[in-house]
CSV table of C-alpha atoms in Angstrom, one decimal:
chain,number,residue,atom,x,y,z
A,1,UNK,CA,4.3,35.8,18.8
A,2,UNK,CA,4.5,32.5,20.7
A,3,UNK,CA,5.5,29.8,19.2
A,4,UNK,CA,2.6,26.4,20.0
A,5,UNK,CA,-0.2,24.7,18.6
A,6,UNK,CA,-2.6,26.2,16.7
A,7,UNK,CA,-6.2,25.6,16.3
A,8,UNK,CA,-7.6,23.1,13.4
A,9,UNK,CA,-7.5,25.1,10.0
A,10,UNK,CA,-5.8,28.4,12.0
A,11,UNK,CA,-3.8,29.9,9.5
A,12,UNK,CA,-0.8,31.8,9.4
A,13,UNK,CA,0.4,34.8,7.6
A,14,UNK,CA,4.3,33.9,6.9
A,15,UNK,CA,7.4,35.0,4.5
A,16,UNK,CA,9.2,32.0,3.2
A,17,UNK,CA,12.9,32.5,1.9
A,18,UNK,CA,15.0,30.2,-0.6
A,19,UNK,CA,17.4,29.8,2.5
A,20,UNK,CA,14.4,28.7,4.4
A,21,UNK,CA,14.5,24.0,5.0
A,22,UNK,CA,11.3,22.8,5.1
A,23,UNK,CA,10.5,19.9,6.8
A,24,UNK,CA,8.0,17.1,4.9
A,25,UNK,CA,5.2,18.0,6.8
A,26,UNK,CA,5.5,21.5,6.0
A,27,UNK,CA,6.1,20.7,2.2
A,28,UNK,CA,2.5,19.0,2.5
A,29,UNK,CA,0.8,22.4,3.1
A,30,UNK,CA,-0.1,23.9,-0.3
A,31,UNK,CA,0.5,27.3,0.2
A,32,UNK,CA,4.1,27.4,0.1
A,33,UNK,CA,3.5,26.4,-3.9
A,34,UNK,CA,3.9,30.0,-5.3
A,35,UNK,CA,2.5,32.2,-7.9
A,36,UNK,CA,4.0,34.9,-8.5
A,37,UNK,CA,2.5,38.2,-8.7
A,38,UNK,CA,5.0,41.0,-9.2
A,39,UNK,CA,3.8,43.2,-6.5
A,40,UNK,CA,5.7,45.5,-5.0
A,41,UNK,CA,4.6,44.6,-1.4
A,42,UNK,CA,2.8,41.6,-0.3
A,43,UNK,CA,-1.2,42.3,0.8
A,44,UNK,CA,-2.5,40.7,3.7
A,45,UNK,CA,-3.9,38.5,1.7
A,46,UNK,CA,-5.6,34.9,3.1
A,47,UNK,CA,-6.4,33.7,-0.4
A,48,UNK,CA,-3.0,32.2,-1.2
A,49,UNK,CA,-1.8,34.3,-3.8
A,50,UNK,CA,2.2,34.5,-3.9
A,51,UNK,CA,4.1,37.8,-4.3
A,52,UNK,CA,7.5,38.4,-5.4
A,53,UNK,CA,8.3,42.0,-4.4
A,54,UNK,CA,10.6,43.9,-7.3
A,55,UNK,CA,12.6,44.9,-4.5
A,56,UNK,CA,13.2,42.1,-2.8
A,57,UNK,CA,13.2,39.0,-5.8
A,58,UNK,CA,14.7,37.0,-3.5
A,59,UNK,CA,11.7,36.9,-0.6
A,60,UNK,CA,8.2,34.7,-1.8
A,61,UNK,CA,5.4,35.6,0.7
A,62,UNK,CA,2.3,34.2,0.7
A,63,UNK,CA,0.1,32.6,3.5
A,64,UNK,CA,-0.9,29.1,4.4
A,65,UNK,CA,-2.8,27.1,6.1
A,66,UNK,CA,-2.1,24.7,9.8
A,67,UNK,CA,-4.0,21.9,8.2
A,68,UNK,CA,-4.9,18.6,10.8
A,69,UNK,CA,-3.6,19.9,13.8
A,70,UNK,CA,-2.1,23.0,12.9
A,71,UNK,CA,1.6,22.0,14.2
A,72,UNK,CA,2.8,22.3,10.6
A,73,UNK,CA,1.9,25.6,11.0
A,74,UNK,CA,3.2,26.3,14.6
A,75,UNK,CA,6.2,25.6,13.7
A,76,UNK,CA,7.6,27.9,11.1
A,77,UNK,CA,10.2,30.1,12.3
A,78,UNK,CA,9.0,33.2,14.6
A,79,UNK,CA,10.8,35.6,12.1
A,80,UNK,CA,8.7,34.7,9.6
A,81,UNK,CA,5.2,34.7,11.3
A,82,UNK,CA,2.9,37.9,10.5
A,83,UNK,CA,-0.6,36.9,12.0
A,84,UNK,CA,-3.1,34.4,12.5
A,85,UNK,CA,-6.2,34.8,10.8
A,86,UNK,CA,-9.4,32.8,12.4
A,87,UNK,CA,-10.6,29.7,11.6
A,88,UNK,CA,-11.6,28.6,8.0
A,89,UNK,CA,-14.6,26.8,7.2
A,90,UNK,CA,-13.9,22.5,7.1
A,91,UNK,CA,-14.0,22.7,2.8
A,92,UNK,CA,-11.0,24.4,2.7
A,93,UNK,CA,-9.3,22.6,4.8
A,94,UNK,CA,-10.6,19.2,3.3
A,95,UNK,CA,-9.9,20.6,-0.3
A,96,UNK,CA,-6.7,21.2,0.2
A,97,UNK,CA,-5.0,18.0,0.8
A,98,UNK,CA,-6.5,16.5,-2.5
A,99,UNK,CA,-6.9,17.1,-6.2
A,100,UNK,CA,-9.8,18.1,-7.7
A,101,UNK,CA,-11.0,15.8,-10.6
A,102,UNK,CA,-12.5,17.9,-13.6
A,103,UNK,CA,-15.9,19.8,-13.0
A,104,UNK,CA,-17.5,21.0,-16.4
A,105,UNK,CA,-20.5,23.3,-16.7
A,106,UNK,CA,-23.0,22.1,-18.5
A,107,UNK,CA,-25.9,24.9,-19.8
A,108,UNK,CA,-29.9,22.8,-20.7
A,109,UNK,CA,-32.6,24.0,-21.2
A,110,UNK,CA,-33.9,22.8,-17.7
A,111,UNK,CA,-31.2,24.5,-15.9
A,112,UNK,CA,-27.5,24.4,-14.6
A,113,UNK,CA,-25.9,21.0,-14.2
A,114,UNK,CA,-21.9,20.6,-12.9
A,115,UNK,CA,-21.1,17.1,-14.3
A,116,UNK,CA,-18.7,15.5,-11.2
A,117,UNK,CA,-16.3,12.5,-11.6
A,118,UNK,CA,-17.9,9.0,-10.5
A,119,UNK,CA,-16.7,8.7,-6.9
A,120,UNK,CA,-16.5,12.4,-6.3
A,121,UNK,CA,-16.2,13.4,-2.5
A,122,UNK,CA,-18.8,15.4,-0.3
A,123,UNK,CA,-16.0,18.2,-0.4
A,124,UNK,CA,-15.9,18.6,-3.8
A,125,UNK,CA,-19.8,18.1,-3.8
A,126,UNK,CA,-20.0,21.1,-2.0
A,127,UNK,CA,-17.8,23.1,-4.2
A,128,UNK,CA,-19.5,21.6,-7.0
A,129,UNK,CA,-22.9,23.4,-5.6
A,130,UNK,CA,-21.4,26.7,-4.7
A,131,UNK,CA,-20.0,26.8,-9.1
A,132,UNK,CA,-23.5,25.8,-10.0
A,133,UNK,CA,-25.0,28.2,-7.7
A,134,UNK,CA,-22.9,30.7,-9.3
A,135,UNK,CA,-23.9,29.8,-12.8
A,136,UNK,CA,-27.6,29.7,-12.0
A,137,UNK,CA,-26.6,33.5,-10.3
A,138,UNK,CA,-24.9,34.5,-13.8
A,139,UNK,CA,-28.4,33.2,-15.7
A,140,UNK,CA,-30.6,35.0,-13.9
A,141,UNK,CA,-29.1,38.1,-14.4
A,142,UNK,CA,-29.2,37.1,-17.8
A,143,UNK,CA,-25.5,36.5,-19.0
A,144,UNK,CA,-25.3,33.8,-21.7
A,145,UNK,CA,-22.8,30.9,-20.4
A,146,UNK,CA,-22.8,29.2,-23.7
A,147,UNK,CA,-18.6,28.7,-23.9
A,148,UNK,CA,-17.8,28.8,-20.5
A,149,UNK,CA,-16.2,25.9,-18.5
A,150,UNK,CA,-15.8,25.4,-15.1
A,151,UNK,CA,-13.1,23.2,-14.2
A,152,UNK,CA,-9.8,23.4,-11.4
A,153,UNK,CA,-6.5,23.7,-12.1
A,154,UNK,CA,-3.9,20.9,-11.9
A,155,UNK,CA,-1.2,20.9,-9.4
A,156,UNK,CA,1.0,21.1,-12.8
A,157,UNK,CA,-0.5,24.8,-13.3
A,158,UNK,CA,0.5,26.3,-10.0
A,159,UNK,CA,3.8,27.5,-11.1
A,160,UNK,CA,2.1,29.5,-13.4
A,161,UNK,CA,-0.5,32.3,-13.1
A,162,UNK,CA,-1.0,32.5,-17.0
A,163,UNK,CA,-1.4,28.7,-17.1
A,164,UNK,CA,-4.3,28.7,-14.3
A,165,UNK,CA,-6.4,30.6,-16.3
A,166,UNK,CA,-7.2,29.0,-19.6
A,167,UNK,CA,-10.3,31.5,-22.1
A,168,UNK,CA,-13.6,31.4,-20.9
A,169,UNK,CA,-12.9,29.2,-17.6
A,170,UNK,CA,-13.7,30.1,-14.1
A,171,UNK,CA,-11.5,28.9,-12.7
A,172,UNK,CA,-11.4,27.1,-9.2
A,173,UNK,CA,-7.8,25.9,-8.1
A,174,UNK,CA,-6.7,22.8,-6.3
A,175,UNK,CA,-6.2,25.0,-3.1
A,176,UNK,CA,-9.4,26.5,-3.1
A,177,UNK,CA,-8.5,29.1,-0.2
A,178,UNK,CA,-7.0,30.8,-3.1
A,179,UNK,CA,-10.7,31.3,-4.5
A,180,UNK,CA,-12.7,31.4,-1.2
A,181,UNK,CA,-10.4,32.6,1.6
A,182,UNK,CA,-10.7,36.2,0.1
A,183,UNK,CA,-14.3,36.3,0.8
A,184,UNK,CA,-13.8,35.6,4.9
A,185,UNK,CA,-11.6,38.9,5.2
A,186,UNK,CA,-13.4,42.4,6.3
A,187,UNK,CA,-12.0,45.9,6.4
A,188,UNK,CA,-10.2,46.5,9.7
A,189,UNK,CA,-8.8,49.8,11.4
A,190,UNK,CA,-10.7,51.8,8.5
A,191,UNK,CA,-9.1,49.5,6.0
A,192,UNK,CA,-11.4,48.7,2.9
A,193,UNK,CA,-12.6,45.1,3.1
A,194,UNK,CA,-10.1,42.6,0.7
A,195,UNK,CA,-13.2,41.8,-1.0
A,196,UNK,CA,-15.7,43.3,-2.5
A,197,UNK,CA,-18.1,40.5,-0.6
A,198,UNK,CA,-17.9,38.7,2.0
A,199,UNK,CA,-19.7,35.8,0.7
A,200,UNK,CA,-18.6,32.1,-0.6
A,201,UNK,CA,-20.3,32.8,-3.9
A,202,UNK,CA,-19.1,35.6,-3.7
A,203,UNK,CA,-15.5,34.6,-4.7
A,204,UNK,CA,-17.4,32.4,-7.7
A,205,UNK,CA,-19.2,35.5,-8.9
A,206,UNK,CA,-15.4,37.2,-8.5
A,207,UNK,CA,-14.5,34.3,-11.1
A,208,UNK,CA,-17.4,34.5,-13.3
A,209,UNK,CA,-16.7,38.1,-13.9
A,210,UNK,CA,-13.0,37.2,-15.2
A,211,UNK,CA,-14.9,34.9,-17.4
A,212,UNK,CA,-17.1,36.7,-18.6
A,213,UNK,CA,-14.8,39.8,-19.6
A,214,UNK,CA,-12.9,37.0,-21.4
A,215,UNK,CA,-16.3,36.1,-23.2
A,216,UNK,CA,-17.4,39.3,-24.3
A,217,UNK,CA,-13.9,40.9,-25.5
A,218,UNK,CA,-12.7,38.6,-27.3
A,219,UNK,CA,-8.9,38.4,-27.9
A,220,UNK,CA,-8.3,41.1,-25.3
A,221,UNK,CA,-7.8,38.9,-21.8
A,222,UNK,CA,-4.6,37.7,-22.5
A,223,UNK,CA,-3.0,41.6,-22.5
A,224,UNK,CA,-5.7,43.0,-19.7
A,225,UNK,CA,-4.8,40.3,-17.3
A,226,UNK,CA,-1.0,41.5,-17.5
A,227,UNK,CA,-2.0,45.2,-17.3
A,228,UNK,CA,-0.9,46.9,-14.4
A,229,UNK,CA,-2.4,50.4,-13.5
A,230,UNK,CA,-0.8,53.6,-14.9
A,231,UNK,CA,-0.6,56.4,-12.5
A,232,UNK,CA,-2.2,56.3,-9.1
A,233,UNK,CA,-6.2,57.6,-10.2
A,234,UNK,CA,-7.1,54.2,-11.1
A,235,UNK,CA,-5.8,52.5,-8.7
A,236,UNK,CA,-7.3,55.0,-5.8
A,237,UNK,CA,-10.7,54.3,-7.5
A,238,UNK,CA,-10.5,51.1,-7.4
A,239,UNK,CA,-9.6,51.3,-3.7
A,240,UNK,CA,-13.6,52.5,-3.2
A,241,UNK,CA,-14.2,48.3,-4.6
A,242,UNK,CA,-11.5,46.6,-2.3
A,243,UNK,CA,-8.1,46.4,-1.9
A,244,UNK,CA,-8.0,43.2,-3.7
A,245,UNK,CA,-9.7,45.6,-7.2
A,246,UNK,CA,-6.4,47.6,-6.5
A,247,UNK,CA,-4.0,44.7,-7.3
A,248,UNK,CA,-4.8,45.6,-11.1
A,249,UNK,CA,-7.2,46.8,-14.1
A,250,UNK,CA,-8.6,42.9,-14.4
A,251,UNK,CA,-9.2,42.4,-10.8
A,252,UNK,CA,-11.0,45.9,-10.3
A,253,UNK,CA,-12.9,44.8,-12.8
A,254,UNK,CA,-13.9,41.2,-11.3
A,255,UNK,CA,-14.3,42.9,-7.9
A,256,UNK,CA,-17.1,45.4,-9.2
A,257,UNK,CA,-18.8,42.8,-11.0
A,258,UNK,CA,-18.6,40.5,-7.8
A,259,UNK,CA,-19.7,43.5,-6.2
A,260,UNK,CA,-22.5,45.0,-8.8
A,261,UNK,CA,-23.8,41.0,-8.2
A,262,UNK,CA,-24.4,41.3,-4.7
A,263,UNK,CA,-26.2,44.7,-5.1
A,264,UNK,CA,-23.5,47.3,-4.1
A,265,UNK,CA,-24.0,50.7,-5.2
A,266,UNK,CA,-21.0,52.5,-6.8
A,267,UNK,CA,-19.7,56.3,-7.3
A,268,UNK,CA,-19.7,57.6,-10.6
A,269,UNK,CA,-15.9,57.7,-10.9
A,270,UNK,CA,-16.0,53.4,-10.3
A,271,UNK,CA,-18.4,52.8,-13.0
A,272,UNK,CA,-16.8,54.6,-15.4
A,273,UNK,CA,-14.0,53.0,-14.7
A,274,UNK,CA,-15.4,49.7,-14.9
A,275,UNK,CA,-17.4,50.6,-18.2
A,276,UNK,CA,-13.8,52.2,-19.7
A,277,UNK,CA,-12.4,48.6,-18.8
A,278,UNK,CA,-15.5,46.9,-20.5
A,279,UNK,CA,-16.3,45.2,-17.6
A,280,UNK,CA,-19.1,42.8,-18.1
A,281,UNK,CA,-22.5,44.3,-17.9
A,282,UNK,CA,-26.0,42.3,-17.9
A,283,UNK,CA,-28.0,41.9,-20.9
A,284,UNK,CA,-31.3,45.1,-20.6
C-alpha cells in the first residue's frame, strides 16, 4: 500500500510494536491506548479493541483512526499497515479527541432522561440521544432499568478491560469507535458480519445486553466476562451471531441480544446457547 494522505476520519488497520517511536501527533490518536484481550489472533476489528496474541506477547494490534487530516495516519510505517476501512461518521471523529464528562440514566415515570454536564458539546449531545434511545428501546421491550447507569469511562480505565466495566453500567468509552465502529462493518467474501447489527443503536443495545446479564445474574459477571469458550461447538454457534459473538461466552451473549433486539431470527442450537448462558430475556 502507498504511503499519502488519507481521507478525513479514514482509518487504518495497523500492528504497533514496543520497538515502534511514535511521533506526538501519532500519540494524540487514541487507538494506540491498548486493552488487551488475550486473543490468539487479532480480528479485523474497527472498534478499537487491542489484542495481545499468546503467541506473539510482544506485538499489540489494534486499529486507529487518521483524525483531522488523516496524515497521522498516513504515516505509520508500510509494514505495519493492514487496510483502510471507509469513512466514519463526524461523532466519532469528534468524540475522540475529548473526554466525556459523566452521563447518568435516569428512569421517571414520564420517561428516559440522560442528565448531561452544564456545557456539554453537540457531540456528546448526540451520543447522549443514541444511550437514551437505547434505554427507551430496553423499556419498551419491557426490561426494568432500575440500577443501571450509563456513564463513559475515564482515560484512567483504558489500561484496563476489567476497570471499563463497572456492575450494572453500559458502558460507553472515551473513544467511542470502540462502541460504535463495530456496527459499520458487514460480512465480506462470505464472512459473517462483525456485528450482529449494523446499526448505531445497535452497538448500545450490544451494551445494554452486558448490562443487563450483569442485572439479572447477580454475582456471576465478574467470572462470565473472563470465560473463554471450551471446545470449538460453542464457539462455531456463535459464529451463526457474528464473529464479534465468537470472541467469547459474554459477547455471544450481548451479540444475540443485540441481535434478538433488532428482530433477527435464530437456529435452535443459538438459543439454547444463549438461554444455557442466561442471556437476558424480556419480561412475557
Amino acid at each position: 500500500m502507498q504511503q499519502g494522505a488519507l481521507p478525513v476520519d479514514s482509518r487504518r488497520f495497523w500492528i504497533v510494536t514496543p520497538d515502534d517511536r511514535l511521533s506526538p501527533e501519532h500519540a494524540t490518536i487514541p487507538s494506540l491506548n491498548p486493552i488487551g484481550r488475550g486473543m490468539e489472533e487479532p480480528f479485523d476489528t474497527p472498534d478499537g479493541l487491542f489484542m495481545y496474541p499468546p503467541s506473539r506477547p510482544n506485538c499489540r494490534c489494534g486499529i486507529g483512526l487518521g483524525i483531522g487530516t488523516g496524515e497521522a495516519a498516513a504515516a505509520l510505517p508500510p509494514q505495519h499497515v493492514f487496510g483502510v476501512l471507509p469513512k466514519a461518521p463526524p461523532v466519532i471523529s469528534k468524540l475522540a479527541l475529548q473526554p466525556i464528562r459523566r452521563l447518568k440514566l435516569r428512569s421517571k415515570t414520564a420517561g428516559t432522561e440522560l442528565k448531561l454536564a452544564k456545557g456539554a458539546t453537540a457531540a456528546e449531545r448526540e451520543t447522549a440521544a443514541l444511550m437514551v434511545q437505547g434505554a427507551r428501546d430496553m423499556q419498551a421491550l419491557g426490561f426494568d432499568l432500575k440500577g443501571i447507569t450509563m456513564a463513559p469511562a475515564s482515560r484512567e480505565t483504558m489500561g484496563s478491560l476489567a476497570a471499563s466495566y463497572k456492575a450494572k453500567e453500559v458502558r460507553l468509552l472515551s473513544q467511542p469507535f470502540r462502541v460504535h465502529g463495530q456496527s459499520i462493518v458487514k460480512g465480506t467474501q462470505g464472512k459473517p458480519p462483525w456485528a450482529a447489527s449494523d446499526t448505531w443503536s445497535g452497538a448500545v443495545h450490544h451494551e445494554f445486553g452486558h448490562a443487563l446479564y450483569d442485572k439479572a445474574n447477580p454475582g456471576l459477571w465478574d467470572a462470565f466476562r473472563t470465560q473463554a469458550w471450551k471446545g470449538t461447538t460453542g464457539r462455531t454457534t456463535a459464529q451463526q451471531v457474528s464473529r464479534y459473538a465468537m470472541t467469547s461466552p459474554s459477547e455471544f451473549v450481548a451479540e444475540t441480544f443485540r441481535g434478538l433486539v433488532a428482530g433477527k431470527e435464530y437456529s435452535d442450537d443459538v438459543l439454547r446457547l444463549y438461554v444455557k448462558f442466561r442471556g437476558p430475556v424480556a419480561p412475557r
